[in-house]
Short mmCIF file of C-alpha atoms in Angstrom, two decimals:
data_model
loop_
_atom_site.label_atom_id
_atom_site.label_comp_id
_atom_site.label_asym_id
_atom_site.label_seq_id
_atom_site.Cartn_x
_atom_site.Cartn_y
_atom_site.Cartn_z
CA GLU N 213 47.85 173.26 147.88
CA THR N 214 51.43 172.19 148.34
CA THR N 215 50.66 168.61 147.44
CA THR N 216 48.78 169.50 144.23
CA GLU N 217 51.54 171.73 142.75
CA THR N 218 54.23 169.21 143.33
CA THR N 219 52.29 166.43 141.67
CA THR N 220 51.44 168.48 138.56
CA GLU N 221 54.88 169.95 137.84
CA ALA N 222 56.91 166.78 138.27
CA PRO N 223 55.25 164.69 135.53
CA THR N 224 55.33 167.59 133.03
CA THR N 225 59.00 168.25 133.51
CA THR N 226 59.92 164.58 133.36
CA THR N 227 58.03 163.93 130.09
CA GLU N 228 59.57 166.80 128.18
CA ILE N 229 63.15 166.14 129.14
CA THR N 230 63.29 162.40 129.16
CA THR N 231 61.03 161.32 126.31
CA THR N 232 61.63 163.93 123.63
CA THR N 233 65.32 164.60 124.09
CA GLU N 234 66.51 161.01 124.62
CA ALA N 235 64.52 159.62 121.67
CA THR N 236 66.15 162.10 119.33
CA THR N 237 69.59 161.21 120.63
CA THR N 238 68.96 157.52 120.21
CA THR N 239 67.93 157.96 116.57
CA GLU N 240 71.13 159.81 115.74
CA GLU N 241 73.30 157.17 117.35
CA THR N 242 71.56 154.41 115.40
CA THR N 243 72.12 156.17 112.09
CA GLU N 244 75.81 156.64 112.75
CA THR N 245 76.28 153.03 113.76
CA THR N 246 74.54 151.72 110.64
CA THR N 247 76.62 153.89 108.35
CA GLU N 248 79.88 152.75 109.86
CA ALA N 249 78.96 149.05 109.77
CA THR N 250 77.62 148.90 106.22
CA THR N 251 79.78 151.41 104.33
CA GLU N 252 83.19 151.85 105.84
CA PRO N 253 84.14 148.19 106.62
CA THR N 254 82.92 146.98 103.18
CA THR N 255 85.03 149.57 101.39
CA GLU N 256 88.13 148.62 103.37
CA SER N 257 87.76 144.83 102.65
CA SER N 258 87.48 145.41 98.88
CA ALA N 259 90.65 147.49 98.84
CA GLU N 260 92.60 144.79 100.69
CA ALA N 261 91.48 142.04 98.23
CA GLU N 262 92.60 144.03 95.20
CA THR N 263 96.15 144.55 96.55
CA GLU N 264 96.74 140.93 97.68
CA PRO N 265 100.25 139.78 96.45
CA VAL N 266 100.59 137.37 93.50
CA PRO N 267 101.93 133.91 94.55
CA ALA N 268 105.69 133.61 94.05
CA PRO N 269 106.95 131.55 91.09
CA SER N 270 108.16 128.09 92.04
CA VAL N 271 109.69 124.92 90.55
CA SER N 272 111.02 121.60 91.83
CA LEU N 273 114.40 120.02 91.07
CA GLU N 274 114.14 116.25 91.23
CA ALA N 275 116.62 113.35 91.01
CA ASP N 276 115.80 109.78 89.95
CA SER N 277 116.30 106.67 92.07
CA ILE N 278 117.92 103.58 90.52
CA THR N 279 119.22 100.15 91.57
CA LEU N 280 122.57 98.78 90.39
CA GLU N 281 124.56 95.63 90.93
CA GLU N 282 128.19 95.90 91.94
CA GLY N 283 130.15 96.78 88.81
CA GLU N 284 127.02 97.83 86.90
CA THR N 285 126.50 101.38 85.64
CA GLY N 286 123.34 103.44 85.47
CA THR N 287 122.24 107.04 85.06
CA VAL N 288 120.40 109.32 87.49
CA SER N 289 118.60 112.14 85.68
CA ILE N 290 118.04 115.49 87.38
CA SER N 291 115.03 117.42 86.13
CA LEU N 292 113.23 120.74 86.60
CA LYS N 293 109.52 120.12 87.05
CA ASN N 294 106.28 121.66 88.32
CA PHE N 295 106.69 125.20 86.99
CA GLU N 296 104.06 127.24 88.82
CA ASN N 297 102.89 130.86 88.89
CA GLY N 298 104.68 131.81 85.66
CA ALA N 299 108.07 130.54 86.80
CA SER N 300 111.03 130.62 84.40
CA VAL N 301 114.68 129.98 85.23
CA ASN N 302 117.80 131.24 83.48
CA ASN N 303 120.20 131.28 86.42
CA LEU N 304 120.49 127.91 88.19
CA THR N 305 123.29 126.58 90.39
CA PHE N 306 123.06 123.38 92.41
CA PHE N 307 125.23 120.66 93.93
CA VAL N 308 124.68 116.89 93.76
CA LEU N 309 126.09 114.87 96.66
CA TYR N 310 126.48 111.09 97.03
CA ASP N 311 128.56 108.52 98.92
CA PRO N 312 131.68 107.73 96.85
CA GLU N 313 132.21 104.54 98.89
CA THR N 314 128.97 103.08 97.53
CA VAL N 315 129.09 104.42 93.96
CA THR N 316 131.56 106.24 91.74
CA ALA N 317 130.52 108.84 89.20
CA GLU N 318 131.63 107.94 85.69
CA GLU N 319 130.30 110.93 83.77
CA ALA N 320 128.52 114.25 84.29
CA GLN N 321 126.04 114.92 81.50
CA LEU N 322 124.45 118.27 80.75
CA VAL N 323 121.34 119.34 78.90
CA SER N 324 122.04 120.42 75.33
CA LEU N 325 122.12 124.21 75.43
CA ASP N 326 122.40 126.88 72.76
CA GLY N 327 122.47 130.66 72.45
CA SER N 328 123.56 132.52 75.55
CA LEU N 329 122.62 129.89 78.16
CA TYR N 330 125.85 128.18 79.16
CA THR N 331 127.24 125.97 81.90
CA ALA N 332 129.89 127.01 84.40
CA THR N 333 133.22 125.17 84.54
CA ASP N 334 132.72 123.67 87.99
CA ASN N 335 130.40 121.01 86.60
CA VAL N 336 133.20 118.90 85.09
CA ASN N 337 135.70 116.58 86.73
CA ASP N 338 138.88 118.19 85.45
CA PHE N 339 140.00 120.02 88.60
CA THR N 340 140.84 119.26 92.21
CA ILE N 341 139.06 120.83 95.15
CA THR N 342 141.07 123.57 96.89
CA SER N 343 140.73 125.59 100.09
CA GLU N 344 139.19 128.38 97.96
CA HIS N 345 136.35 126.05 96.96
CA VAL N 346 135.81 125.19 100.63
CA ALA N 347 135.78 128.88 101.63
CA TYR N 348 133.33 129.82 98.89
CA ASN N 349 130.88 126.90 99.32
CA PRO N 350 131.53 125.45 102.79
CA GLU N 351 128.11 123.82 102.89
CA TYR N 352 129.15 121.46 100.11
CA TYR N 353 132.95 121.43 99.84
CA LYS N 354 134.66 120.15 103.01
CA GLU N 355 138.25 120.26 104.26
CA ASP N 356 138.76 116.52 103.79
CA MET N 357 137.87 116.90 100.09
CA ILE N 358 140.86 119.13 99.32
CA GLY N 359 143.07 117.51 96.68
CA LYS N 360 140.28 115.23 95.38
CA THR N 361 138.31 115.58 92.18
CA PRO N 362 134.56 116.17 92.54
CA PHE N 363 133.84 112.59 91.44
CA GLU N 364 136.21 111.25 94.11
CA ALA N 365 134.75 113.53 96.77
CA GLY N 366 131.13 112.75 95.94
CA VAL N 367 130.08 116.35 95.26
CA VAL N 368 129.44 117.69 91.76
CA LYS N 369 128.45 121.27 90.98
CA PHE N 370 126.19 122.19 88.07
CA ALA N 371 125.69 125.83 87.08
CA PHE N 372 123.57 127.23 84.26
CA VAL N 373 123.93 130.97 83.65
CA CYS N 374 122.26 133.21 81.06
CA THR N 375 124.40 136.06 79.72
CA ASP N 376 121.76 137.55 77.41
CA PHE N 377 119.05 138.53 79.88
CA SER N 378 117.04 140.40 77.28
CA SER N 379 116.11 137.21 75.46
CA GLY N 380 113.40 134.89 76.68
CA LEU N 381 114.66 132.10 74.45
CA TYR N 382 117.46 131.17 76.79
CA GLU N 383 115.55 129.97 79.80
CA PHE N 384 113.95 126.90 81.32
CA ASN N 385 110.19 127.31 81.46
CA SER N 386 108.78 123.79 81.22
CA ASP N 387 109.53 120.31 82.57
CA THR N 388 112.94 119.21 81.31
CA THR N 389 116.02 117.19 82.25
CA VAL N 390 118.83 119.62 82.99
CA ALA N 391 121.64 117.24 83.97
CA ALA N 392 122.51 113.63 84.73
CA LEU N 393 125.19 111.61 86.49
CA THR N 394 126.24 108.14 85.41
CA PHE N 395 127.17 106.01 88.42
CA LYS N 396 128.92 102.67 88.82
CA GLY N 397 128.08 100.43 91.75
CA VAL N 398 131.08 99.92 94.04
CA SER N 399 129.79 98.09 97.11
CA ALA N 400 126.45 96.85 98.35
CA GLY N 401 124.42 99.51 100.12
CA SER N 402 122.41 102.62 99.37
CA THR N 403 123.35 106.27 98.98
CA PRO N 404 121.06 109.25 98.65
CA VAL N 405 121.60 111.45 95.63
CA SER N 406 121.04 114.76 97.39
CA ILE N 407 120.43 118.10 95.69
CA GLY N 408 121.43 121.43 97.21
CA VAL N 409 120.33 124.61 95.41
CA VAL N 410 122.49 127.74 95.60
CA ASP N 411 120.76 129.97 93.00
CA CYS N 412 117.45 129.57 91.24
CA ASN N 413 116.10 132.74 89.68
CA SER N 414 115.09 134.63 86.59
CA ILE N 415 117.05 137.68 85.45
CA PRO N 416 115.00 139.64 82.85
CA GLY N 417 116.60 142.35 80.78
CA THR N 418 114.82 145.34 82.33
CA ALA N 419 113.55 144.13 85.69
CA GLU N 420 115.05 143.14 89.00
CA VAL N 421 116.03 139.54 89.70
CA THR N 422 113.00 137.34 90.35
CA ARG N 423 113.76 134.73 92.94
CA VAL N 424 112.17 131.39 92.06
CA SER N 425 111.33 129.10 94.95
CA CYS N 426 112.91 125.68 94.29
CA GLU N 427 111.82 122.57 96.14
CA THR N 428 114.32 119.69 95.91
CA VAL N 429 113.44 116.00 95.69
CA ASP N 430 116.42 113.76 96.37
CA GLY N 431 117.03 110.49 94.56
CA ALA N 432 118.98 107.40 95.61
CA VAL N 433 121.21 104.67 94.23
CA THR N 434 120.87 101.22 95.74
CA VAL N 435 123.72 98.80 95.04
CA THR N 436 123.02 95.08 95.37
CA GLY N 437 125.58 92.30 95.71
CA ALA N 438 128.04 91.44 92.98
CA VAL N 439 126.98 89.37 89.99
CA VAL N 440 127.97 85.72 89.94
CA ALA N 441 131.65 85.66 88.97
CA GLU N 442 131.65 82.05 87.78
CA CYS N 443 128.76 80.57 85.87
CA PRO N 444 127.61 76.94 86.20
CA TYR N 445 127.63 76.24 82.46
CA SER N 446 129.16 73.01 81.15
CA PHE N 447 132.30 74.74 79.87
CA THR N 448 133.77 78.16 80.59
CA ALA N 449 137.12 79.56 79.54
CA ASP N 450 137.58 81.09 82.99
CA ARG N 451 137.13 77.86 84.91
CA ASP N 452 138.31 75.15 82.54
CA LEU N 453 141.30 76.63 80.71
CA ASP N 454 144.75 77.84 81.60
CA THR N 455 145.79 81.02 79.85
CA SER N 456 148.48 79.08 77.95
CA ASP N 457 146.09 76.43 76.54
CA THR N 458 145.84 76.10 72.75
CA TYR N 459 143.84 73.82 70.47
CA SER N 460 144.70 72.86 66.92
CA ALA N 461 142.05 72.60 64.22
CA GLY N 462 139.99 69.47 64.81
CA ASN N 463 140.89 69.12 68.50
CA THR N 464 138.13 68.54 71.04
CA VAL N 465 137.91 71.39 73.54
CA TYR N 466 135.12 69.93 75.68
CA SER N 467 132.93 66.82 75.70
CA ASP N 468 130.16 65.42 77.91
CA GLY N 469 127.12 63.19 77.55
CA TYR N 470 125.29 65.81 75.49
CA ILE N 471 127.79 67.50 73.17
CA SER N 472 131.26 67.52 71.69
CA TYR N 473 132.74 71.00 71.35
CA ASN N 474 135.56 71.13 68.77
CA ALA N 475 138.03 73.62 67.28
CA VAL N 476 137.66 74.33 63.55
CA LEU N 477 140.45 76.91 63.39
CA SER N 478 143.31 76.89 65.89
CA LEU N 479 142.09 78.32 69.22
CA SER N 480 143.84 80.07 72.11
CA VAL N 481 142.83 81.83 75.29
CA ASN N 482 142.05 85.51 75.03
CA GLU N 483 142.77 87.08 78.41
CA GLY N 484 140.25 89.74 79.30
CA THR N 485 141.25 92.84 81.23
CA SER N 486 137.91 93.18 83.04
CA SER N 487 134.83 91.04 83.59
CA ALA N 488 131.93 91.26 81.18
CA ARG N 489 128.31 90.75 82.22
CA ILE N 490 126.56 88.44 79.74
CA GLY N 491 123.12 87.16 80.59
CA SER N 492 123.14 86.13 84.25
CA TYR N 493 126.88 85.67 84.70
CA SER N 494 130.27 87.38 84.53
CA TYR N 495 133.20 86.33 82.35
CA THR N 496 136.78 87.48 81.89
CA ASN N 497 138.61 85.08 79.53
CA SER N 498 137.41 83.65 76.23
CA LEU N 499 138.56 81.44 73.36
CA LYS N 500 139.67 83.22 70.20
CA CYS N 501 140.52 81.74 66.81
CA SER N 502 143.25 82.40 64.28
CA SER N 503 142.63 85.07 61.64
CA THR N 504 142.00 82.75 58.73
CA ASN N 505 139.16 83.67 56.38
CA THR N 506 137.27 81.05 54.40
CA SER N 507 135.02 81.95 51.49
CA VAL N 508 131.66 80.33 52.19
CA VAL N 509 128.13 80.60 50.91
CA LEU N 510 125.97 81.58 53.88
CA ASP N 511 122.22 81.95 53.36
CA GLY N 512 122.81 82.19 49.60
CA SER N 513 125.51 84.91 49.74
CA THR N 514 129.27 84.48 49.48
CA LYS N 515 131.09 85.80 52.53
CA ASN N 516 134.58 85.64 54.01
CA MET N 517 134.03 83.93 57.34
CA ARG N 518 136.29 82.74 60.14
CA ILE N 519 134.82 79.44 61.32
CA HIS N 520 135.73 79.37 64.99
CA SER N 521 134.38 76.08 66.34
CA SER N 522 131.59 73.52 66.14
CA VAL N 523 129.15 71.87 68.53
CA THR N 524 127.84 68.37 67.79
CA ALA N 525 124.87 67.06 69.80
CA LYS N 526 125.12 63.48 71.05
CA LYS N 527 121.46 63.49 72.05
CA ASP N 528 118.59 65.94 71.83
CA CYS N 529 119.58 68.93 73.93
CA VAL N 530 119.54 72.69 74.36
CA VAL N 531 122.92 74.32 73.63
CA THR N 532 123.96 77.81 74.72
CA ILE N 533 127.04 79.54 73.26
CA VAL N 534 128.15 82.72 75.04
CA THR N 535 129.88 85.10 72.62
CA THR N 536 130.03 88.72 71.51
CA VAL N 537 128.93 90.53 68.35
CA PRO N 538 131.46 93.24 67.38
CA SER N 539 130.17 96.51 65.98
CA GLY N 540 129.82 96.34 62.21
CA LYS N 541 130.58 92.60 62.06
CA VAL N 542 128.45 89.48 61.52
CA ILE N 543 128.30 86.48 63.86
CA ALA N 544 126.38 83.38 62.82
CA ALA N 545 125.59 79.91 64.16
CA ALA N 546 125.01 77.82 61.04
CA GLU N 547 124.46 74.29 59.80
CA LYS N 548 126.50 72.91 56.91
CA ASN N 549 124.40 71.61 54.04
CA SER N 550 125.21 68.56 51.90
CA ASP N 551 126.40 70.84 49.05
CA GLY N 552 128.92 72.58 51.32
CA THR N 553 126.92 75.77 51.79
CA TYR N 554 125.74 76.99 55.16
CA THR N 555 122.34 77.96 56.53
CA SER N 556 122.24 80.12 59.62
CA LEU N 557 120.19 79.06 62.62
CA LYS N 558 121.04 82.32 64.38
CA TYR N 559 122.40 85.42 62.60
CA TYR N 560 123.59 88.62 64.29
CA ASP N 561 124.42 91.78 62.33
CA GLY N 562 126.67 94.08 64.36
CA SER N 563 125.92 97.04 62.11
CA SER N 564 122.45 97.26 63.65
CA SER N 565 122.97 95.65 67.06
CA SER N 566 126.26 94.75 68.72
CA GLY N 567 127.28 93.48 72.15
CA ASN N 568 127.45 90.30 74.19
CA VAL N 569 124.93 87.57 73.45
CA GLU N 570 123.89 84.08 74.49
CA ILE N 571 123.11 82.02 71.38
CA VAL N 572 120.54 79.38 72.33
CA LEU N 573 119.99 76.42 70.01
CA ARG N 574 117.82 73.34 70.28
CA LEU N 575 119.76 70.52 68.59
CA SER N 576 118.78 67.01 67.68
CA ALA N 577 121.06 64.02 68.20
CA GLY N 578 123.83 64.09 65.56
CA GLN N 579 123.22 67.70 64.53
CA THR N 580 126.28 69.97 64.19
CA VAL N 581 126.33 73.76 64.29
CA TYR N 582 129.28 76.03 63.40
CA LEU N 583 130.10 79.35 65.02
CA MET N 584 131.58 81.84 62.55
CA GLY N 585 132.35 85.55 62.18
CA GLN N 586 132.59 87.68 59.04
CA ALA N 587 136.18 89.02 58.90
CA THR N 588 136.33 88.91 62.70
CA ASN N 589 137.53 86.49 65.36
CA PRO N 590 134.55 85.27 67.39
CA LEU N 591 135.14 85.03 71.13
CA VAL N 592 133.58 82.16 73.07
CA TYR N 593 133.26 82.65 76.82
CA ALA N 594 131.22 79.56 77.62
CA VAL N 595 129.26 76.65 76.14
CA ASN N 596 126.43 74.86 77.91
CA ALA N 597 124.38 71.77 77.10
CA ALA N 598 121.26 70.64 78.90
CA ALA N 599 118.57 68.07 78.27
CA VAL N 600 115.34 69.32 76.80
CA GLY N 601 113.17 69.62 79.89
CA ASP N 602 116.10 70.19 82.29
CA ILE N 603 114.76 73.56 83.32
CA ASN N 604 116.96 74.06 86.38
CA ASN N 605 120.09 72.92 84.52
CA ASN N 606 121.10 70.28 87.09
CA SER N 607 121.78 67.62 84.41
CA LYS N 608 118.64 65.61 85.09
CA THR N 609 114.94 65.81 84.37
CA GLU N 610 112.73 65.57 87.46
CA LEU N 611 109.43 66.57 89.00
CA THR N 612 110.65 70.07 89.81
CA ASP N 613 111.22 70.63 86.08
CA ALA N 614 107.59 69.72 85.36
CA VAL N 615 106.46 72.19 88.02
CA GLN N 616 108.74 74.86 86.53
CA ILE N 617 107.32 74.23 83.06
CA MET N 618 103.80 74.80 84.39
CA GLN N 619 104.99 78.11 85.84
CA TYR N 620 106.57 78.99 82.49
CA ALA N 621 103.35 77.99 80.74
CA ALA N 622 101.37 80.43 82.89
CA ARG N 623 103.83 83.23 82.07
CA TYR N 624 103.84 82.27 78.39
CA ALA N 625 100.04 82.30 78.21
CA GLU N 626 100.00 85.82 79.60
CA ASP N 627 102.98 87.12 77.60
CA SER N 628 104.73 84.93 75.03
CA SER N 629 107.85 87.14 75.19
CA SER N 630 108.29 86.69 78.94
CA LEU N 631 110.55 83.62 78.58
CA THR N 632 114.20 83.88 77.65
CA GLU N 633 115.50 81.93 74.67
CA ASP N 634 117.05 79.21 76.81
CA GLU N 635 113.96 78.94 79.03
CA PHE N 636 111.74 78.54 75.98
CA ALA N 637 114.06 76.05 74.27
CA ALA N 638 114.29 73.86 77.36
CA ALA N 639 110.57 74.02 78.16
CA ASP N 640 109.13 73.40 74.67
CA ILE N 641 109.42 69.63 75.09
CA ASN N 642 107.33 68.62 72.07
CA GLY N 643 108.83 71.29 69.82
CA ASP N 644 105.49 72.74 68.74
CA GLY N 645 106.61 76.34 69.26
CA ALA N 646 104.65 76.88 72.48
CA VAL N 647 105.08 76.21 76.19
CA ASP N 648 101.97 74.73 77.79
CA LYS N 649 100.68 71.88 79.95
CA LYS N 650 101.36 69.37 77.17
CA ASP N 651 105.07 69.91 77.69
CA ALA N 652 104.77 69.29 81.43
CA ALA N 653 102.75 66.13 80.71
CA LEU N 654 105.56 64.76 78.54
CA ILE N 655 108.05 65.12 81.38
CA LEU N 656 105.67 63.42 83.78
CA LYS N 657 105.32 60.51 81.34
CA GLN N 658 109.12 60.19 81.24
CA LEU N 659 109.27 60.09 85.02
CA ILE N 660 106.51 57.51 85.34
CA ALA N 661 107.82 55.21 82.57
#
């Protein structure tokens, strides 16, 4: 009896407690877990996505990179670019730093502004750096700069400030050049043109200041060696004349196997105060003529001209006259006709284009050309004569000239404007108005004959 009761009661008790009660508990736990996993986490993720912050507005301030020769000037532009995330700027202050031993700043140029957007006074070169400047901006102004101008110190401050914050008209909001510095090359080397930003933000009329993130991209100025101070041309005033030399009308100034260069009016040396870059070379002194006007008929019109000098070719050659065209004046290289009138071979009108020029002429043996200026004294820095086909200007025609002509011909075939006037005049051996292999063949025939 004892064994039977124990066996019957144990299974009954175990089934009721374990199976029924635990199954119910398990079902409840599963429901709770599912609800938490599918409802609560999903709701929380959506809320976080809706409140995610808007990306901050940003721009970049970039400087150009340029290459100069010693003594040459060029401009580095500084521009705001890459406006992102609704960026606008009406309060901008930055410094530009460079090495004043490599370049000197000649001018600080500012964007043209109107309305209430103006530039602060520190962006000009009319003050000297003081200890107060150093204390206020020690990152840019240094102790050893005290007493120097910004240009001398190599640190220039630009500041653009808007005083009418309620107006959206006075702000930068698209790619634009905001400033520029004109540099002159001093010595060979390279200097970074570094930008340091102090303030870059937007100040609306009714809202707090919005800081605009500003990435800077530095530029650079590379200065190469000085230009050739003395050119190899047949005659130059710098090399061949003393400053006291004078020539009366009709005197020969220079003569060689190709040309005779003669004074028409009395000539004297004009001493330059600084060197001028013309073509590939630098010049200081020139020959000027007396201020005597002659009424001539040039290209069918009567003009008062000062006939400076003449060049007569002794054999076929290419002649180069280095001169300058004054603003508003006329310079001409002309032939004299049998009736006493003149026809220009080259005519330069200074009212539309002025500056230094190299006049290149292809002359035949016995041909004379006159250099003249309308109510102005022409200045002649140099005169050169070379044989047609003497490409390297070494006073002889040789195989290397034929090779050079073939190189010119390849350039000319690709772009007819790629040759300079003197290159074209020397290389067009047959005078057909083109540079090609026929010109090289003519030189080879001369060498073989």
